[in-house]
Amino acid sequence: MGLLDGAKNLIGDVVAAADRAFEETGSGKLALALAKFYPGGLAAFLDRLRETGHGAAVDSWLSPGTRQPVPASALAACLPEAVTERLAYDLGVPDARVPTVLAEFLPAAVADQSENGSLKPQPNFSTQVR
């Protein structure tokens, strides 16, 4: 096994560990992290997704039933770099993994934070990136 193979294995191990750590904290941490760092919080992030053509998916997260996915690339396009960096730190994942984590866990996080088809009131933090 060469040096490159060792590096690939190490990177794979780090990514797997980050995913396990995030799964243990649950989707509630993701909603809270967006409330802390995205300007306008989770509600504003969902509005941004709607503006970029993913309204049907967002609506599916707020209602019972099958949750439609949003590609990680579309989520990445809605995140300012500074927000991505802060989310990565807060969630304990590498910056490059933030869109993938959002794609995987955001639908459940939104469902957990919704009631009767609407998002529950969300906290507002002074740490939101402007």
mmCIF file of N, CA and C in Angstrom:
data_model
loop_
_atom_site.group_PDB
_atom_site.id
_atom_site.type_symbol
_atom_site.label_atom_id
_atom_site.label_comp_id
_atom_site.label_asym_id
_atom_site.label_seq_id
_atom_site.Cartn_x
_atom_site.Cartn_y
_atom_site.Cartn_z
ATOM 1 N N MET A 1 0.848 -1.171 0.000
ATOM 2 C CA MET A 1 0.000 0.000 0.000
ATOM 3 C C MET A 1 0.892 1.231 0.000
ATOM 4 N N GLY A 2 0.616 2.133 -0.912
ATOM 5 C CA GLY A 2 1.420 3.340 -1.028
ATOM 6 C C GLY A 2 0.921 4.453 -0.130
ATOM 7 N N LEU A 3 1.653 5.526 -0.172
ATOM 8 C CA LEU A 3 1.315 6.696 0.631
ATOM 9 C C LEU A 3 -0.060 7.248 0.256
ATOM 10 N N LEU A 4 -0.364 7.276 -1.031
ATOM 11 C CA LEU A 4 -1.654 7.784 -1.494
ATOM 12 C C LEU A 4 -2.796 6.912 -0.977
ATOM 13 N N ASP A 5 -2.633 5.604 -0.995
ATOM 14 C CA ASP A 5 -3.665 4.705 -0.474
ATOM 15 C C ASP A 5 -3.894 4.946 1.018
ATOM 16 N N GLY A 6 -2.813 5.154 1.749
ATOM 17 C CA GLY A 6 -2.929 5.433 3.180
ATOM 18 C C GLY A 6 -3.685 6.714 3.441
ATOM 19 N N ALA A 7 -3.416 7.743 2.638
ATOM 20 C CA ALA A 7 -4.114 9.020 2.788
ATOM 21 C C ALA A 7 -5.600 8.865 2.479
ATOM 22 N N LYS A 8 -5.927 8.105 1.424
ATOM 23 C CA LYS A 8 -7.331 7.869 1.083
ATOM 24 C C LYS A 8 -8.055 7.150 2.214
ATOM 25 N N ASN A 9 -7.409 6.156 2.797
ATOM 26 C CA ASN A 9 -8.020 5.424 3.908
ATOM 27 C C ASN A 9 -8.237 6.330 5.105
ATOM 28 N N LEU A 10 -7.261 7.172 5.402
ATOM 29 C CA LEU A 10 -7.373 8.093 6.525
ATOM 30 C C LEU A 10 -8.515 9.077 6.317
ATOM 31 N N ILE A 11 -8.616 9.619 5.119
ATOM 32 C CA ILE A 11 -9.698 10.559 4.810
ATOM 33 C C ILE A 11 -11.045 9.859 4.930
ATOM 34 N N GLY A 12 -11.140 8.646 4.412
ATOM 35 C CA GLY A 12 -12.387 7.883 4.529
ATOM 36 C C GLY A 12 -12.763 7.635 5.977
ATOM 37 N N ASP A 13 -11.771 7.320 6.810
ATOM 38 C CA ASP A 13 -12.026 7.088 8.233
ATOM 39 C C ASP A 13 -12.515 8.361 8.927
ATOM 40 N N VAL A 14 -11.914 9.497 8.585
ATOM 41 C CA VAL A 14 -12.319 10.772 9.185
ATOM 42 C C VAL A 14 -13.751 11.121 8.780
ATOM 43 N N VAL A 15 -14.093 10.939 7.517
ATOM 44 C CA VAL A 15 -15.450 11.233 7.039
ATOM 45 C C VAL A 15 -16.456 10.315 7.727
ATOM 46 N N ALA A 16 -16.147 9.045 7.838
ATOM 47 C CA ALA A 16 -17.056 8.103 8.497
ATOM 48 C C ALA A 16 -17.246 8.468 9.965
ATOM 49 N N ALA A 17 -16.175 8.860 10.630
ATOM 50 C CA ALA A 17 -16.276 9.259 12.042
ATOM 51 C C ALA A 17 -17.136 10.509 12.193
ATOM 52 N N ALA A 18 -16.970 11.458 11.283
ATOM 53 C CA ALA A 18 -17.775 12.686 11.335
ATOM 54 C C ALA A 18 -19.248 12.370 11.125
ATOM 55 N N ASP A 19 -19.549 11.487 10.182
ATOM 56 C CA ASP A 19 -20.941 11.097 9.942
ATOM 57 C C ASP A 19 -21.542 10.415 11.168
ATOM 58 N N ARG A 20 -20.788 9.532 11.799
ATOM 59 C CA ARG A 20 -21.275 8.847 13.003
ATOM 60 C C ARG A 20 -21.535 9.851 14.123
ATOM 61 N N ALA A 21 -20.626 10.789 14.290
ATOM 62 C CA ALA A 21 -20.787 11.795 15.345
ATOM 63 C C ALA A 21 -22.033 12.629 15.101
ATOM 64 N N PHE A 22 -22.272 13.002 13.847
ATOM 65 C CA PHE A 22 -23.440 13.809 13.546
ATOM 66 C C PHE A 22 -24.721 13.013 13.770
ATOM 67 N N GLU A 23 -24.746 11.754 13.347
ATOM 68 C CA GLU A 23 -25.934 10.930 13.535
ATOM 69 C C GLU A 23 -26.287 10.797 15.007
ATOM 70 N N GLU A 24 -25.278 10.756 15.865
ATOM 71 C CA GLU A 24 -25.514 10.627 17.299
ATOM 72 C C GLU A 24 -26.147 11.887 17.885
ATOM 73 N N THR A 25 -25.868 13.053 17.324
ATOM 74 C CA THR A 25 -26.410 14.296 17.869
ATOM 75 C C THR A 25 -27.824 14.558 17.387
ATOM 76 N N GLY A 26 -28.209 13.945 16.281
ATOM 77 C CA GLY A 26 -29.572 14.076 15.781
ATOM 78 C C GLY A 26 -29.795 15.314 14.945
ATOM 79 N N SER A 27 -30.967 15.358 14.340
ATOM 80 C CA SER A 27 -31.292 16.442 13.426
ATOM 81 C C SER A 27 -31.589 17.747 14.153
ATOM 82 N N GLY A 28 -31.875 17.688 15.459
ATOM 83 C CA GLY A 28 -32.152 18.909 16.209
ATOM 84 C C GLY A 28 -30.966 19.854 16.215
ATOM 85 N N LYS A 29 -29.766 19.294 16.254
ATOM 86 C CA LYS A 29 -28.570 20.136 16.245
ATOM 87 C C LYS A 29 -28.438 20.869 14.914
ATOM 88 N N LEU A 30 -28.838 20.228 13.837
ATOM 89 C CA LEU A 30 -28.755 20.861 12.521
ATOM 90 C C LEU A 30 -29.686 22.071 12.446
ATOM 91 N N ALA A 31 -30.914 21.922 12.904
ATOM 92 C CA ALA A 31 -31.861 23.044 12.897
ATOM 93 C C ALA A 31 -31.341 24.182 13.764
ATOM 94 N N LEU A 32 -30.787 23.849 14.911
ATOM 95 C CA LEU A 32 -30.249 24.865 15.807
ATOM 96 C C LEU A 32 -29.043 25.570 15.183
ATOM 97 N N ALA A 33 -28.176 24.804 14.518
ATOM 98 C CA ALA A 33 -27.004 25.394 13.875
ATOM 99 C C ALA A 33 -27.422 26.373 12.778
ATOM 100 N N LEU A 34 -28.412 26.011 11.974
ATOM 101 C CA LEU A 34 -28.892 26.942 10.946
ATOM 102 C C LEU A 34 -29.513 28.177 11.584
ATOM 103 N N ALA A 35 -30.219 27.980 12.703
ATOM 104 C CA ALA A 35 -30.798 29.136 13.403
ATOM 105 C C ALA A 35 -29.698 30.063 13.900
ATOM 106 N N LYS A 36 -28.572 29.483 14.305
ATOM 107 C CA LYS A 36 -27.473 30.295 14.844
ATOM 108 C C LYS A 36 -26.700 31.026 13.767
ATOM 109 N N PHE A 37 -26.502 30.412 12.617
ATOM 110 C CA PHE A 37 -25.530 30.959 11.665
ATOM 111 C C PHE A 37 -26.085 31.470 10.344
ATOM 112 N N TYR A 38 -27.214 30.985 9.879
ATOM 113 C CA TYR A 38 -27.732 31.452 8.598
ATOM 114 C C TYR A 38 -28.524 32.734 8.833
ATOM 115 N N PRO A 39 -28.258 33.803 8.079
ATOM 116 C CA PRO A 39 -28.998 35.061 8.275
ATOM 117 C C PRO A 39 -30.506 34.829 8.141
ATOM 118 N N GLY A 40 -31.228 35.073 9.204
ATOM 119 C CA GLY A 40 -32.665 34.833 9.207
ATOM 120 C C GLY A 40 -33.024 33.443 9.704
ATOM 121 N N GLY A 41 -32.019 32.615 9.959
ATOM 122 C CA GLY A 41 -32.238 31.292 10.533
ATOM 123 C C GLY A 41 -32.783 30.265 9.556
ATOM 124 N N LEU A 42 -33.327 29.211 10.129
ATOM 125 C CA LEU A 42 -33.840 28.088 9.340
ATOM 126 C C LEU A 42 -34.938 28.525 8.389
ATOM 127 N N ALA A 43 -35.844 29.373 8.847
ATOM 128 C CA ALA A 43 -36.945 29.832 7.981
ATOM 129 C C ALA A 43 -36.404 30.534 6.738
ATOM 130 N N ALA A 44 -35.402 31.380 6.908
ATOM 131 C CA ALA A 44 -34.819 32.090 5.763
ATOM 132 C C ALA A 44 -34.103 31.127 4.824
ATOM 133 N N PHE A 45 -33.454 30.116 5.387
ATOM 134 C CA PHE A 45 -32.784 29.128 4.533
ATOM 135 C C PHE A 45 -33.814 28.361 3.700
ATOM 136 N N LEU A 46 -34.932 28.003 4.313
ATOM 137 C CA LEU A 46 -35.985 27.314 3.563
ATOM 138 C C LEU A 46 -36.560 28.225 2.483
ATOM 139 N N ASP A 47 -36.714 29.510 2.784
ATOM 140 C CA ASP A 47 -37.180 30.466 1.772
ATOM 141 C C ASP A 47 -36.194 30.539 0.612
ATOM 142 N N ARG A 48 -34.905 30.516 0.924
ATOM 143 C CA ARG A 48 -33.874 30.556 -0.131
ATOM 144 C C ARG A 48 -33.978 29.322 -1.017
ATOM 145 N N LEU A 49 -34.212 28.168 -0.399
ATOM 146 C CA LEU A 49 -34.387 26.946 -1.198
ATOM 147 C C LEU A 49 -35.612 27.054 -2.096
ATOM 148 N N ARG A 50 -36.678 27.646 -1.596
ATOM 149 C CA ARG A 50 -37.873 27.838 -2.415
ATOM 150 C C ARG A 50 -37.570 28.749 -3.601
ATOM 151 N N GLU A 51 -36.829 29.830 -3.343
ATOM 152 C CA GLU A 51 -36.479 30.785 -4.399
ATOM 153 C C GLU A 51 -35.651 30.138 -5.503
ATOM 154 N N THR A 52 -34.894 29.119 -5.154
ATOM 155 C CA THR A 52 -34.022 28.475 -6.139
ATOM 156 C C THR A 52 -34.664 27.244 -6.770
ATOM 157 N N GLY A 53 -35.995 27.113 -6.626
ATOM 158 C CA GLY A 53 -36.719 26.063 -7.330
ATOM 159 C C GLY A 53 -36.942 24.770 -6.559
ATOM 160 N N HIS A 54 -36.757 24.796 -5.249
ATOM 161 C CA HIS A 54 -36.922 23.574 -4.463
ATOM 162 C C HIS A 54 -38.088 23.671 -3.481
ATOM 163 N N GLY A 55 -39.083 24.473 -3.837
ATOM 164 C CA GLY A 55 -40.240 24.678 -2.967
ATOM 165 C C GLY A 55 -41.031 23.407 -2.712
ATOM 166 N N ALA A 56 -41.193 22.572 -3.719
ATOM 167 C CA ALA A 56 -41.952 21.326 -3.532
ATOM 168 C C ALA A 56 -41.258 20.419 -2.521
ATOM 169 N N ALA A 57 -39.941 20.365 -2.583
ATOM 170 C CA ALA A 57 -39.192 19.540 -1.624
ATOM 171 C C ALA A 57 -39.342 20.104 -0.218
ATOM 172 N N VAL A 58 -39.188 21.412 -0.067
ATOM 173 C CA VAL A 58 -39.328 22.041 1.252
ATOM 174 C C VAL A 58 -40.724 21.788 1.809
ATOM 175 N N ASP A 59 -41.736 21.940 0.976
ATOM 176 C CA ASP A 59 -43.107 21.697 1.433
ATOM 177 C C ASP A 59 -43.294 20.246 1.865
ATOM 178 N N SER A 60 -42.612 19.312 1.198
ATOM 179 C CA SER A 60 -42.724 17.905 1.582
ATOM 180 C C SER A 60 -42.090 17.640 2.945
ATOM 181 N N TRP A 61 -41.123 18.455 3.333
ATOM 182 C CA TRP A 61 -40.482 18.293 4.641
ATOM 183 C C TRP A 61 -41.397 18.790 5.756
ATOM 184 N N LEU A 62 -42.248 19.767 5.440
ATOM 185 C CA LEU A 62 -43.124 20.367 6.437
ATOM 186 C C LEU A 62 -44.405 19.566 6.657
ATOM 187 N N SER A 63 -44.708 18.657 5.754
ATOM 188 C CA SER A 63 -45.951 17.895 5.803
ATOM 189 C C SER A 63 -45.656 16.417 6.007
ATOM 190 N N PRO A 64 -46.629 15.678 6.542
ATOM 191 C CA PRO A 64 -46.430 14.230 6.673
ATOM 192 C C PRO A 64 -46.327 13.586 5.288
ATOM 193 N N GLY A 65 -45.641 12.481 5.229
ATOM 194 C CA GLY A 65 -45.504 11.763 3.966
ATOM 195 C C GLY A 65 -44.064 11.674 3.536
ATOM 196 N N THR A 66 -43.879 11.352 2.276
ATOM 197 C CA THR A 66 -42.549 11.174 1.722
ATOM 198 C C THR A 66 -41.842 12.514 1.583
ATOM 199 N N ARG A 67 -40.603 12.556 2.036
ATOM 200 C CA ARG A 67 -39.805 13.783 1.939
ATOM 201 C C ARG A 67 -38.961 13.737 0.671
ATOM 202 N N GLN A 68 -39.113 14.763 -0.158
ATOM 203 C CA GLN A 68 -38.346 14.849 -1.394
ATOM 204 C C GLN A 68 -36.937 15.352 -1.097
ATOM 205 N N PRO A 69 -35.950 14.847 -1.810
ATOM 206 C CA PRO A 69 -34.574 15.300 -1.585
ATOM 207 C C PRO A 69 -34.262 16.595 -2.326
ATOM 208 N N VAL A 70 -33.245 17.259 -1.835
ATOM 209 C CA VAL A 70 -32.633 18.396 -2.530
ATOM 210 C C VAL A 70 -31.164 18.024 -2.678
ATOM 211 N N PRO A 71 -30.601 18.134 -3.885
ATOM 212 C CA PRO A 71 -29.198 17.748 -4.086
ATOM 213 C C PRO A 71 -28.239 18.585 -3.226
ATOM 214 N N ALA A 72 -27.182 17.951 -2.804
ATOM 215 C CA ALA A 72 -26.167 18.634 -1.996
ATOM 216 C C ALA A 72 -25.633 19.864 -2.735
ATOM 217 N N SER A 73 -25.497 19.773 -4.047
ATOM 218 C CA SER A 73 -24.980 20.910 -4.812
ATOM 219 C C SER A 73 -25.919 22.109 -4.741
ATOM 220 N N ALA A 74 -27.233 21.865 -4.719
ATOM 221 C CA ALA A 74 -28.198 22.959 -4.612
ATOM 222 C C ALA A 74 -28.148 23.589 -3.222
ATOM 223 N N LEU A 75 -27.963 22.761 -2.206
ATOM 224 C CA LEU A 75 -27.833 23.279 -0.844
ATOM 225 C C LEU A 75 -26.565 24.103 -0.713
ATOM 226 N N ALA A 76 -25.481 23.620 -1.287
ATOM 227 C CA ALA A 76 -24.207 24.344 -1.240
ATOM 228 C C ALA A 76 -24.336 25.717 -1.890
ATOM 229 N N ALA A 77 -25.081 25.797 -2.977
ATOM 230 C CA ALA A 77 -25.248 27.068 -3.686
ATOM 231 C C ALA A 77 -26.012 28.094 -2.854
ATOM 232 N N CYS A 78 -26.762 27.639 -1.860
ATOM 233 C CA CYS A 78 -27.552 28.544 -1.011
ATOM 234 C C CYS A 78 -26.815 28.964 0.256
ATOM 235 N N LEU A 79 -25.612 28.454 0.452
ATOM 236 C CA LEU A 79 -24.869 28.743 1.680
ATOM 237 C C LEU A 79 -23.687 29.668 1.420
ATOM 238 N N PRO A 80 -23.647 30.812 2.074
ATOM 239 C CA PRO A 80 -22.435 31.634 2.004
ATOM 240 C C PRO A 80 -21.262 30.862 2.618
ATOM 241 N N GLU A 81 -20.071 31.127 2.137
ATOM 242 C CA GLU A 81 -18.886 30.407 2.613
ATOM 243 C C GLU A 81 -18.708 30.520 4.129
ATOM 244 N N ALA A 82 -18.926 31.710 4.672
ATOM 245 C CA ALA A 82 -18.757 31.898 6.121
ATOM 246 C C ALA A 82 -19.753 31.054 6.906
ATOM 247 N N VAL A 83 -20.965 30.897 6.390
ATOM 248 C CA VAL A 83 -21.965 30.062 7.058
ATOM 249 C C VAL A 83 -21.546 28.603 6.989
ATOM 250 N N THR A 84 -21.052 28.178 5.832
ATOM 251 C CA THR A 84 -20.579 26.796 5.690
ATOM 252 C C THR A 84 -19.485 26.499 6.700
ATOM 253 N N GLU A 85 -18.551 27.416 6.847
ATOM 254 C CA GLU A 85 -17.448 27.214 7.792
ATOM 255 C C GLU A 85 -17.961 27.101 9.228
ATOM 256 N N ARG A 86 -18.879 27.959 9.602
ATOM 257 C CA ARG A 86 -19.406 27.921 10.977
ATOM 258 C C ARG A 86 -20.267 26.688 11.215
ATOM 259 N N LEU A 87 -21.052 26.298 10.217
ATOM 260 C CA LEU A 87 -21.839 25.070 10.347
ATOM 261 C C LEU A 87 -20.914 23.868 10.512
ATOM 262 N N ALA A 88 -19.861 23.833 9.716
ATOM 263 C CA ALA A 88 -18.917 22.714 9.793
ATOM 264 C C ALA A 88 -18.329 22.608 11.190
ATOM 265 N N TYR A 89 -17.914 23.729 11.727
ATOM 266 C CA TYR A 89 -17.327 23.729 13.069
ATOM 267 C C TYR A 89 -18.361 23.298 14.111
ATOM 268 N N ASP A 90 -19.539 23.883 14.047
ATOM 269 C CA ASP A 90 -20.580 23.604 15.032
ATOM 270 C C ASP A 90 -21.058 22.154 14.958
ATOM 271 N N LEU A 91 -21.139 21.606 13.753
ATOM 272 C CA LEU A 91 -21.623 20.242 13.571
ATOM 273 C C LEU A 91 -20.515 19.201 13.700
ATOM 274 N N GLY A 92 -19.269 19.657 13.673
ATOM 275 C CA GLY A 92 -18.148 18.732 13.799
ATOM 276 C C GLY A 92 -17.884 17.925 12.546
ATOM 277 N N VAL A 93 -18.096 18.543 11.394
ATOM 278 C CA VAL A 93 -17.817 17.879 10.115
ATOM 279 C C VAL A 93 -16.900 18.774 9.288
ATOM 280 N N PRO A 94 -16.162 18.208 8.330
ATOM 281 C CA PRO A 94 -15.345 19.041 7.448
ATOM 282 C C PRO A 94 -16.230 19.960 6.594
ATOM 283 N N ASP A 95 -15.697 21.129 6.238
ATOM 284 C CA ASP A 95 -16.447 22.103 5.422
ATOM 285 C C ASP A 95 -17.072 21.457 4.186
ATOM 286 N N ALA A 96 -16.308 20.625 3.510
ATOM 287 C CA ALA A 96 -16.769 20.022 2.265
ATOM 288 C C ALA A 96 -17.945 19.076 2.473
ATOM 289 N N ARG A 97 -18.158 18.597 3.681
ATOM 290 C CA ARG A 97 -19.238 17.657 3.984
ATOM 291 C C ARG A 97 -20.549 18.349 4.354
ATOM 292 N N VAL A 98 -20.526 19.640 4.623
ATOM 293 C CA VAL A 98 -21.730 20.333 5.075
ATOM 294 C C VAL A 98 -22.894 20.156 4.101
ATOM 295 N N PRO A 99 -22.741 20.388 2.790
ATOM 296 C CA PRO A 99 -23.882 20.196 1.891
ATOM 297 C C PRO A 99 -24.416 18.768 1.895
ATOM 298 N N THR A 100 -23.539 17.782 1.997
ATOM 299 C CA THR A 100 -23.968 16.383 2.030
ATOM 300 C C THR A 100 -24.734 16.090 3.318
ATOM 301 N N VAL A 101 -24.249 16.613 4.435
ATOM 302 C CA VAL A 101 -24.939 16.447 5.717
ATOM 303 C C VAL A 101 -26.318 17.092 5.644
ATOM 304 N N LEU A 102 -26.396 18.291 5.067
ATOM 305 C CA LEU A 102 -27.687 18.956 4.923
ATOM 306 C C LEU A 102 -28.628 18.132 4.048
ATOM 307 N N ALA A 103 -28.116 17.629 2.936
ATOM 308 C CA ALA A 103 -28.954 16.834 2.037
ATOM 309 C C ALA A 103 -29.507 15.605 2.742
ATOM 310 N N GLU A 104 -28.706 15.022 3.586
ATOM 311 C CA GLU A 104 -29.115 13.797 4.264
ATOM 312 C C GLU A 104 -30.028 14.047 5.463
ATOM 313 N N PHE A 105 -29.733 15.073 6.247
ATOM 314 C CA PHE A 105 -30.421 15.249 7.526
ATOM 315 C C PHE A 105 -31.404 16.422 7.598
ATOM 316 N N LEU A 106 -31.313 17.379 6.681
ATOM 317 C CA LEU A 106 -32.193 18.543 6.753
ATOM 318 C C LEU A 106 -33.678 18.191 6.630
ATOM 319 N N PRO A 107 -34.071 17.284 5.743
ATOM 320 C CA PRO A 107 -35.504 16.959 5.676
ATOM 321 C C PRO A 107 -36.081 16.505 7.028
ATOM 322 N N ALA A 108 -35.375 15.649 7.741
ATOM 323 C CA ALA A 108 -35.847 15.190 9.060
ATOM 324 C C ALA A 108 -35.801 16.321 10.077
ATOM 325 N N ALA A 109 -34.779 17.154 9.990
ATOM 326 C CA ALA A 109 -34.668 18.283 10.926
ATOM 327 C C ALA A 109 -35.839 19.239 10.754
ATOM 328 N N VAL A 110 -36.185 19.521 9.517
ATOM 329 C CA VAL A 110 -37.320 20.419 9.246
ATOM 330 C C VAL A 110 -38.620 19.765 9.703
ATOM 331 N N ALA A 111 -38.778 18.484 9.425
ATOM 332 C CA ALA A 111 -39.988 17.773 9.866
ATOM 333 C C ALA A 111 -40.123 17.832 11.382
ATOM 334 N N ASP A 112 -39.003 17.680 12.092
ATOM 335 C CA ASP A 112 -39.021 17.747 13.552
ATOM 336 C C ASP A 112 -39.383 19.146 14.055
ATOM 337 N N GLN A 113 -39.085 20.153 13.249
ATOM 338 C CA GLN A 113 -39.329 21.542 13.646
ATOM 339 C C GLN A 113 -40.627 22.096 13.065
ATOM 340 N N SER A 114 -41.472 21.222 12.511
ATOM 341 C CA SER A 114 -42.711 21.706 11.898
ATOM 342 C C SER A 114 -43.925 21.129 12.608
ATOM 343 N N GLU A 115 -45.035 21.831 12.385
ATOM 344 C CA GLU A 115 -46.307 21.410 12.965
ATOM 345 C C GLU A 115 -47.419 21.933 12.070
ATOM 346 N N ASN A 116 -48.312 21.057 11.672
ATOM 347 C CA ASN A 116 -49.451 21.441 10.825
ATOM 348 C C ASN A 116 -49.013 22.148 9.542
ATOM 349 N N GLY A 117 -47.933 21.691 8.941
ATOM 350 C CA GLY A 117 -47.483 22.238 7.667
ATOM 351 C C GLY A 117 -46.699 23.530 7.739
ATOM 352 N N SER A 118 -46.378 23.982 8.959
ATOM 353 C CA SER A 118 -45.621 25.222 9.123
ATOM 354 C C SER A 118 -44.445 24.992 10.058
ATOM 355 N N LEU A 119 -43.431 25.789 9.875
ATOM 356 C CA LEU A 119 -42.273 25.737 10.748
ATOM 357 C C LEU A 119 -42.633 26.344 12.095
ATOM 358 N N LYS A 120 -42.262 25.647 13.175
ATOM 359 C CA LYS A 120 -42.486 26.178 14.523
ATOM 360 C C LYS A 120 -41.618 27.421 14.699
ATOM 361 N N PRO A 121 -41.967 28.301 15.639
ATOM 362 C CA PRO A 121 -41.105 29.464 15.904
ATOM 363 C C PRO A 121 -39.677 29.005 16.215
ATOM 364 N N GLN A 122 -38.727 29.692 15.627
ATOM 365 C CA GLN A 122 -37.318 29.332 15.757
ATOM 366 C C GLN A 122 -36.570 30.380 16.571
ATOM 367 N N PRO A 123 -35.518 29.959 17.264
ATOM 368 C CA PRO A 123 -34.715 30.938 18.010
ATOM 369 C C PRO A 123 -33.978 31.866 17.061
ATOM 370 N N ASN A 124 -33.639 33.040 17.554
ATOM 371 C CA ASN A 124 -32.873 34.013 16.788
ATOM 372 C C ASN A 124 -31.601 34.309 17.580
ATOM 373 N N PHE A 125 -30.464 34.176 16.943
ATOM 374 C CA PHE A 125 -29.182 34.347 17.609
ATOM 375 C C PHE A 125 -28.428 35.526 17.021
ATOM 376 N N SER A 126 -27.607 36.154 17.846
ATOM 377 C CA SER A 126 -26.788 37.269 17.368
ATOM 378 C C SER A 126 -25.565 36.788 16.608
ATOM 379 N N THR A 127 -25.333 35.464 16.547
ATOM 380 C CA THR A 127 -24.153 34.933 15.868
ATOM 381 C C THR A 127 -24.395 34.707 14.370
ATOM 382 N N GLN A 128 -25.583 35.029 13.878
ATOM 383 C CA GLN A 128 -25.855 34.822 12.465
ATOM 384 C C GLN A 128 -24.876 35.629 11.628
ATOM 385 N N VAL A 129 -24.374 35.000 10.581
ATOM 386 C CA VAL A 129 -23.419 35.647 9.687
ATOM 387 C C VAL A 129 -24.165 36.641 8.815
ATOM 388 N N ARG A 130 -23.606 37.791 8.650
ATOM 389 C CA ARG A 130 -24.267 38.814 7.833
ATOM 390 C C ARG A 130 -23.500 39.040 6.562
#
